Short mmCIF file of C-alpha atoms in Angstrom, two decimals:
data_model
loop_
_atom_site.label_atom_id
_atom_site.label_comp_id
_atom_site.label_asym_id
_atom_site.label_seq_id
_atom_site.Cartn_x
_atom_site.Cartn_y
_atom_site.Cartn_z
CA UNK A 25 133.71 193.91 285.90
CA UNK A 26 136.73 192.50 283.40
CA UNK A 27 138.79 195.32 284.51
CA UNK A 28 138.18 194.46 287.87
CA UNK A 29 138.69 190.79 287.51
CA UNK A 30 142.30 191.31 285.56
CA UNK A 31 143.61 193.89 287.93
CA UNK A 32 142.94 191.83 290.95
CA UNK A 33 145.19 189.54 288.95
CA UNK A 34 148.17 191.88 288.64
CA UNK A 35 147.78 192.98 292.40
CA UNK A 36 147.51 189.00 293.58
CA UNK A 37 151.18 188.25 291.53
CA UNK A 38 152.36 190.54 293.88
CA UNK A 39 151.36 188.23 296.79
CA UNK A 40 153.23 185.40 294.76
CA UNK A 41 156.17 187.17 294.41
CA UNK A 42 156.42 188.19 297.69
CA UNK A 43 156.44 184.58 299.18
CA UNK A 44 158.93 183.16 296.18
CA UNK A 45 161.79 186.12 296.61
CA UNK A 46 161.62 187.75 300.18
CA UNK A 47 163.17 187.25 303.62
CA UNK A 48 166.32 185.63 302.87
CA UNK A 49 167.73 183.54 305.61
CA UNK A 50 169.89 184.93 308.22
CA UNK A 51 171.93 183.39 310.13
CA UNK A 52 172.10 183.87 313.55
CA UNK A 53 168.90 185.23 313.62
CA UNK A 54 166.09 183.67 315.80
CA UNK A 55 162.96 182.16 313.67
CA UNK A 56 159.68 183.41 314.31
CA UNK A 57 157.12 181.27 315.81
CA UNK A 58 154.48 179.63 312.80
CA UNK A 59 151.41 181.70 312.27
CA UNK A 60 149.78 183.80 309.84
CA UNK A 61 148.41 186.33 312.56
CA UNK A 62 150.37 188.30 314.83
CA UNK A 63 148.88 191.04 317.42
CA UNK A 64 151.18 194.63 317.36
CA UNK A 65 150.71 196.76 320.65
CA UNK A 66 152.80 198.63 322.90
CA UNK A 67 155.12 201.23 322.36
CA UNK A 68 152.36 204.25 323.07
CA UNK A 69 148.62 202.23 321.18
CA UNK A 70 145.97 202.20 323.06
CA UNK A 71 144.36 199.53 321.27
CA UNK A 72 145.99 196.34 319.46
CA UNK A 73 146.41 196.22 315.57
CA UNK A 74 146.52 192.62 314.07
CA UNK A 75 149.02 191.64 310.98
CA UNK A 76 148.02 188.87 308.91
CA UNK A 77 149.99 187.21 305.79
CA UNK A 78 147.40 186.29 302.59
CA UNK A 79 148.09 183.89 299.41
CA UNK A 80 146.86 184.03 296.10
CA UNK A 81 146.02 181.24 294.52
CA UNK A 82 144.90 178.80 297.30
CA UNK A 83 142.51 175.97 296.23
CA UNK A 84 139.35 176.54 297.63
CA UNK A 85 139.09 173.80 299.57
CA UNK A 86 141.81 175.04 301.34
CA UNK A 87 140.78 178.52 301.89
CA UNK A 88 138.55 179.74 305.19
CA UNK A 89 139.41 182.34 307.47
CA UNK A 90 140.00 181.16 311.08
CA UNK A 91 138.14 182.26 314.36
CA UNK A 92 141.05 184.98 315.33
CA UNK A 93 141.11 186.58 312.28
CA UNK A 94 137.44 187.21 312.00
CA UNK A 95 137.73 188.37 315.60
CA UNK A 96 140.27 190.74 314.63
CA UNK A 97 138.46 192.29 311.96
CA UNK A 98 135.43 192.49 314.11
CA UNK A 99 137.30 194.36 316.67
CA UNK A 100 139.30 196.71 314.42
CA UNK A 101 138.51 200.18 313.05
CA UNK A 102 139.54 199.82 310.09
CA UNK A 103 140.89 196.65 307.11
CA UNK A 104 144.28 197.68 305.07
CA UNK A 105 145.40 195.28 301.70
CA UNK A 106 148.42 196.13 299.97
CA UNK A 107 145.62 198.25 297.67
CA UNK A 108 141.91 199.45 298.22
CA UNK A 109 140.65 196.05 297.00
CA UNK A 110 137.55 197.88 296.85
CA UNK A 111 137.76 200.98 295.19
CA UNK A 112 136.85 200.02 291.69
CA UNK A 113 137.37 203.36 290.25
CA UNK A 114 141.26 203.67 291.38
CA UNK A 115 141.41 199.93 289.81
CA UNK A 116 139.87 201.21 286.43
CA UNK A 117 142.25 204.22 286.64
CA UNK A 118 145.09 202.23 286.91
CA UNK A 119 144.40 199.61 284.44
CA UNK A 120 146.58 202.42 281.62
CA UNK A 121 149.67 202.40 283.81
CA UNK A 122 150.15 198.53 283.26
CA UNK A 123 150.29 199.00 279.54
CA UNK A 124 153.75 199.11 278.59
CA UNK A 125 155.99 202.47 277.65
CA UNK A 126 156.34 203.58 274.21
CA UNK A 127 153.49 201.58 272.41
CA UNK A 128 156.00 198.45 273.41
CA UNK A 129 154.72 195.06 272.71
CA UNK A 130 155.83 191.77 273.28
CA UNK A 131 156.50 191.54 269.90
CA UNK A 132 159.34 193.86 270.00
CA UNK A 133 161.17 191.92 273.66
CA UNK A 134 161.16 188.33 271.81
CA UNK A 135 162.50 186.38 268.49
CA UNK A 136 159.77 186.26 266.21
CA UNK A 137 159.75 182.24 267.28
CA UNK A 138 159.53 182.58 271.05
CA UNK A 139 157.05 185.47 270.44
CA UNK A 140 154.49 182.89 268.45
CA UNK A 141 155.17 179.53 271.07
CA UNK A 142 154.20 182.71 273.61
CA UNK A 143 151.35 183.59 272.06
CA UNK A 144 150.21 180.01 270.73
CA UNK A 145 150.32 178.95 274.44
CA UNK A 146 148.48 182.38 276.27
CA UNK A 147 145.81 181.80 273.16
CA UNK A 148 145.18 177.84 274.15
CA UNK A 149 145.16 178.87 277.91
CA UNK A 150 142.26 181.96 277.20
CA UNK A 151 141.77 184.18 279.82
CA UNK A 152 140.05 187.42 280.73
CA UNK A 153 142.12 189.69 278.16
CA UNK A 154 142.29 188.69 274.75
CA UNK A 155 145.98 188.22 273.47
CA UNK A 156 146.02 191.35 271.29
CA UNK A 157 144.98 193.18 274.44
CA UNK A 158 147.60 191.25 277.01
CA UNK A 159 150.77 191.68 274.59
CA UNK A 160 150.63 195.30 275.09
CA UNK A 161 150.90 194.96 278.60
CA UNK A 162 153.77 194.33 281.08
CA UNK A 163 154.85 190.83 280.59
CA UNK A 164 154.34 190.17 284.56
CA UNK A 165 150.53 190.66 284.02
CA UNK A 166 150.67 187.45 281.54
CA UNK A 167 152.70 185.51 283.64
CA UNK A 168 150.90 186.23 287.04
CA UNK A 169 147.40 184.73 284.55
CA UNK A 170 149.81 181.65 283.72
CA UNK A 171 150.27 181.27 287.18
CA UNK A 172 146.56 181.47 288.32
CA UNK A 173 145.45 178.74 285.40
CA UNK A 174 148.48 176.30 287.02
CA UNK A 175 147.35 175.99 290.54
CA UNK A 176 146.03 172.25 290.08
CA UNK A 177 142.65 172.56 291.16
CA UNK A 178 138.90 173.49 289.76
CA UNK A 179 138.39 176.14 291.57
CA UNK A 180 140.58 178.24 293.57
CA UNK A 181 140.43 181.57 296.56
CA UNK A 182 142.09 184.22 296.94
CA UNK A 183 142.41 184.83 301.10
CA UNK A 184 142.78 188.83 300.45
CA UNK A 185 138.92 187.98 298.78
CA UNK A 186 137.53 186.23 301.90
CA UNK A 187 139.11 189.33 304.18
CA UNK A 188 137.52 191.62 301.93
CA UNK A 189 133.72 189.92 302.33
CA UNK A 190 134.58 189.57 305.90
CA UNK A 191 135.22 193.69 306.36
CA UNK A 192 132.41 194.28 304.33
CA UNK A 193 129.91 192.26 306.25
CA UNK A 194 131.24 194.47 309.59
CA UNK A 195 130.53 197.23 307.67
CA UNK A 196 134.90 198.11 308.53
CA UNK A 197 136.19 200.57 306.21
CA UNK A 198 138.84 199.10 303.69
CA UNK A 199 141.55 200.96 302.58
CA UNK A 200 145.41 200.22 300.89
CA UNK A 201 148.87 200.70 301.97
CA UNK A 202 149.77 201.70 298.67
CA UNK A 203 147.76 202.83 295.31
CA UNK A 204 147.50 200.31 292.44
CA UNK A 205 149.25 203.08 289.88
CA UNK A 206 152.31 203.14 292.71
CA UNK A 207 152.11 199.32 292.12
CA UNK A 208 151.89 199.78 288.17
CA UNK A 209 155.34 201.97 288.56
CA UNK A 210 157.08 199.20 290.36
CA UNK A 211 156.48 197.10 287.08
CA UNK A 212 158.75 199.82 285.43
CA UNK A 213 162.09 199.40 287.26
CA UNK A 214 162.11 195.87 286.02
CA UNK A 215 163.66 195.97 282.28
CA UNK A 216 160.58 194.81 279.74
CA UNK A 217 162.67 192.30 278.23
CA UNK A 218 163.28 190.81 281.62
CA UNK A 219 159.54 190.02 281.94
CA UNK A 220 159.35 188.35 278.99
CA UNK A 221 161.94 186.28 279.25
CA UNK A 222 160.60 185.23 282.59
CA UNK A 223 157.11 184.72 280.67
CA UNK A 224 158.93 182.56 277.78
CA UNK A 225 160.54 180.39 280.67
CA UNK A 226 157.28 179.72 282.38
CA UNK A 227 156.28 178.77 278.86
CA UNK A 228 158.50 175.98 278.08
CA UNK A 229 158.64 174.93 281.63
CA UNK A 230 154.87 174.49 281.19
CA UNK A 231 155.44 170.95 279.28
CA UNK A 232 156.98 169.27 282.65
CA UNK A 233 156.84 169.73 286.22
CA UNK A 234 159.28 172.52 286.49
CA UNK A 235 161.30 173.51 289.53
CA UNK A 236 158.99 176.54 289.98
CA UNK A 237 156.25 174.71 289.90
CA UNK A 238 157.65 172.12 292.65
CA UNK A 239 158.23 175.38 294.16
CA UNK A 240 154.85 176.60 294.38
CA UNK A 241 153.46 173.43 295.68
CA UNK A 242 155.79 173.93 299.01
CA UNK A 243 155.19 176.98 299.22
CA UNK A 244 151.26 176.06 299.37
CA UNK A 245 152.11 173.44 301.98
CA UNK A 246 154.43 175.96 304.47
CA UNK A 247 151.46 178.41 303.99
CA UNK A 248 149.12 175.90 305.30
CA UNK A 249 151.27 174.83 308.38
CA UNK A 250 151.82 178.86 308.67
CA UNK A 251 155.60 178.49 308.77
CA UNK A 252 156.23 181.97 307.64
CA UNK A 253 159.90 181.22 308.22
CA UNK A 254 159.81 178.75 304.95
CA UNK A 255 158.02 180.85 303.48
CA UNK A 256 161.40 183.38 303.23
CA UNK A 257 163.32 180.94 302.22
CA UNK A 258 161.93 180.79 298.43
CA UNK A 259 164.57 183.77 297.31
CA UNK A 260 165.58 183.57 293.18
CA UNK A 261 168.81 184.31 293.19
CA UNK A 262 169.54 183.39 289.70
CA UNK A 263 171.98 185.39 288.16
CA UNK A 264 169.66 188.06 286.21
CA UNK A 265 166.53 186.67 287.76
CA UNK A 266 163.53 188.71 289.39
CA UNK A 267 165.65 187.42 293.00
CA UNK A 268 168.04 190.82 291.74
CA UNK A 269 165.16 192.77 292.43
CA UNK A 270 163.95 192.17 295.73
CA UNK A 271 164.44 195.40 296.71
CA UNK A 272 162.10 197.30 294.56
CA UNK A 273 159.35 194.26 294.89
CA UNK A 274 159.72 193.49 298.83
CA UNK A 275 161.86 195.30 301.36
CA UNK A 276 161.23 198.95 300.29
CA UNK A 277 157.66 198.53 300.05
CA UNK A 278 157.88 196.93 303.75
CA UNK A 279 159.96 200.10 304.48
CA UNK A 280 157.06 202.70 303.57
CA UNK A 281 154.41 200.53 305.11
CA UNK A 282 155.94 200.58 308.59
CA UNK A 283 156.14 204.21 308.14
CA UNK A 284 152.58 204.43 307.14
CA UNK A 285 151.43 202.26 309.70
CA UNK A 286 152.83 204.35 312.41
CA UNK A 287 150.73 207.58 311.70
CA UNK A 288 147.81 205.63 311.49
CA UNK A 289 147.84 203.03 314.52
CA UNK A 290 147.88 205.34 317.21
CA UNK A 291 144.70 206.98 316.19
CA UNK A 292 142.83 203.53 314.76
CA UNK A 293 142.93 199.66 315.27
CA UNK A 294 143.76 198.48 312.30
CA UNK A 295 143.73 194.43 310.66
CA UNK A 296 146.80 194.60 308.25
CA UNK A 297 146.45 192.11 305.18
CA UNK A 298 149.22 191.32 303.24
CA UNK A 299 151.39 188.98 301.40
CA UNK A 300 152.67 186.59 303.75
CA UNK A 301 156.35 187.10 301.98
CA UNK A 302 156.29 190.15 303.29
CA UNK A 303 156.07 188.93 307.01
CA UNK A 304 159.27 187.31 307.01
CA UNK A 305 163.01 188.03 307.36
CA UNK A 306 165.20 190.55 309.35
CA UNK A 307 163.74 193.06 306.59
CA UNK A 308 160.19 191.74 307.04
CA UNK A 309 157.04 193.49 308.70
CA UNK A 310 157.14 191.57 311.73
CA UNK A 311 161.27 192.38 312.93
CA UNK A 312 160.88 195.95 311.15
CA UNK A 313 158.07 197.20 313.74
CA UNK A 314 159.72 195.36 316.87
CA UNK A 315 162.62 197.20 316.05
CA UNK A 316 160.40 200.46 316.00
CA UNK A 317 159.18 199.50 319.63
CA UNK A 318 156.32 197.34 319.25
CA UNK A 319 155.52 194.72 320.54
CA UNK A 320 154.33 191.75 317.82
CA UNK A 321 153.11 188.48 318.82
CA UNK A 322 152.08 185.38 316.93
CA UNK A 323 148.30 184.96 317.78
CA UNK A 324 146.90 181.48 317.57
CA UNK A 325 145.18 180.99 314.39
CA UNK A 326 143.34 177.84 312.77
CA UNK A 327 141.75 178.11 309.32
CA UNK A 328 138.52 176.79 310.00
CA UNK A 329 137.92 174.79 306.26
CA UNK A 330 134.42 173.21 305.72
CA UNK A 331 134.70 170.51 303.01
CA UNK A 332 131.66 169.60 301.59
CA UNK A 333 131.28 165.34 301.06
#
C-alpha cells in the first residue's frame, strides 16, 4: 500500500507540472472555449471518444465529477490516465527506476548546509517515505510531496482518483497512455542537481507566500472556471528553470499520445484523462488531433460538489 500511495505521488507532480509549464501563448491563435471535457469524433470513428483535463491536489471540497463526465465514462469502452492507475504491480515495478543513478544522493547535489535546512524541513513535514529512503530518490519525488502538504486545506482529491472509482464502478477497463518506468526515464533527462536546486528553492520559499505558491492558487481558481486557456499560460521560463524543459515533460509526450490514440479510437470509445496542461496550446491535445482530422468539441461540463454543512 506505501508503494502505492508514494508513486501515485510522483505520477500526480506530473499533472502539476503540466498545468505550471505547458501551452505557451500564441499569438494569433484563437482560444479555446472553457471546459475540462471535450468530445473527439469524425475523421473515420464510429463512436465518440471524450478528453478530459484532471488536477492533483484539489481540496476536497472542491472535487466531484460532473454529470457529462460520468456519462462519458458510462458510455465508453474503455478509461486511459497518463498510467494504469490501477495496475499495482507495474507501480511496484517501477518504484526502482525513481531511485537515482549511481547510488546518487542528495547529499552529493547540495552544500553540506542546504543539504541539512533540506532535510531539517522534509523531516518536520513527515511523509510516506522516511528521509533516508526519499534522499536517494529523484529530487522531483520530494518536491512533488512538498507540494501535496502545501495545498491549504485538511483534506484534499485527486480528480484522476474520483475517475478511477468511477471506471471501476462501470466495471470499464483502465489502462495508461504511457508506463510509469517510461515516466521514471523522463526524470533522467533533467540534470539531478537541477532537481535539487528546485527542491532547495521550494524550501526557503516555504517561510513566505512565494510567487509559486501565488501561482498555484490561480492556477486552482482557472481550473475551477475550466479556462484551460489560463491554464497554458503558467510557462517557467526562468533562465535554467524546469520551463527549459518543456519538451521532454509536455509536448513530446502529447506527441506519442495522439499517435497512440489513433490506433486505438477507431476500434474502442475511449474517456481520455489527463493533466489539464496538457490540453492547452497550439502543441496541446486538443489543436494536435484537429489538426489530424478530428473533430474536438468542448462538451458542457459542471462539477457537481456536495458540501456537507
Amino acid at each position: 500500500m506505501r508503494n502505492k500511495i508514494v508513486l501515485r505521488h510522483v505520477f500526480c507532480f506530473f499533472l502539476i507540472l503540466a498545468a505550471f509549464i505547458a501551452g505557451k501563448a500564441q499569438t494569433g491563435s484563437k482560444p479555446l472555449q472553457k471546459s475540462l471535457l471535450w468530445e473527439i469524433s469524425g475523421n473515420g470513428l464510429s463512436k465518440p471518444s471524450y478528453l478530459y483535463g484532471t488536477i492533483h491536489m484539489i481540496c476536497k471540497d472542491d472535487a466531484s465529477l460532473g454529470d457529462s463526465l460520468i456519462a462519458a465514462i458510462q458510455r465508453c469502452d474503455r478509461v486511459y490516465f497518463e498510467v494504469d492507475m490501477d495496475n499495482l504491480l507495474e507501480m511496484i515495478t517501477a518504484l526502482k527506476d525513481f531511485k537515482m543513478r549511481n547510488d546518487t544522493t542528495l547529499a552529493d547535489l547540495l552544500s553540506k548546509e542546504d543539504y541539512e535546512k533540506v532535510k531539517e524541513y522534509m523531516e518536520s513535514k513527515g511523509g510516506p517515505l522516511p528521509f533516508s529512503k526519499l534522499e536517494t530518490y529523484k529530487p522531483m519525488l520530494a518536491s512533488s510531496l512538498l507540494m501535496e502538504s502545501g495545498i491549504g486545506c485538511e483534506e484534499s482529491v485527486a480528480m484522476e482518483q474520483l475517475i478511477l472509482e468511477e471506471a471501476k464502478k462501470n466495471k470499464k477497463r483502465v489502462e495508461g497512455l504511457e508506463t510509469m518506468s517510461y515516466q521514471a526515464s523522463i526524470f533522467d533527462s533533467i540534470p539531478y542537481k537541477l532537481q535539487a536546486e528546485q527542491l532547495l528553492k521550494y524550501v526557503n520559499d516555504s517561510g513566505s507566500k512565494s510567487e509559486a505558491g501565488k501561482q498555484f492558487e490561480e492556477m486552482i481558481e482557472a481550473y475551477k472556471a475550466q479556462d484551460i486557456e489560463k491554464l497554458g499560460e503558467y510557462v517557467k521560463d526562468d533562465e535554467g528553470g524546469l520551463g527549459n524543459y518543456e519538451n521532454i515533460l509536455i509536448y513530446n509526450r502529447n506527441r506519442n499520445w495522439v499517435q497512440k490514440l489513433k490506433t486505438i479510437m477507431p476500434e474502442k470509445s475511449l474517456t481520455i484523462a489527463v493533466g489539464a496542461g496538457h490540453l492547452a496550446g497550439e502543441k496541446g491535445l486538443i489543436k494536435l488531433l484537429r489538426k489530424e482530422g478530428y473533430s474536438v468539441k468542448p462538451v458542457k461540463y459542471k462539477m457537481k460538489v456536495e458540501r456537507v454543512i
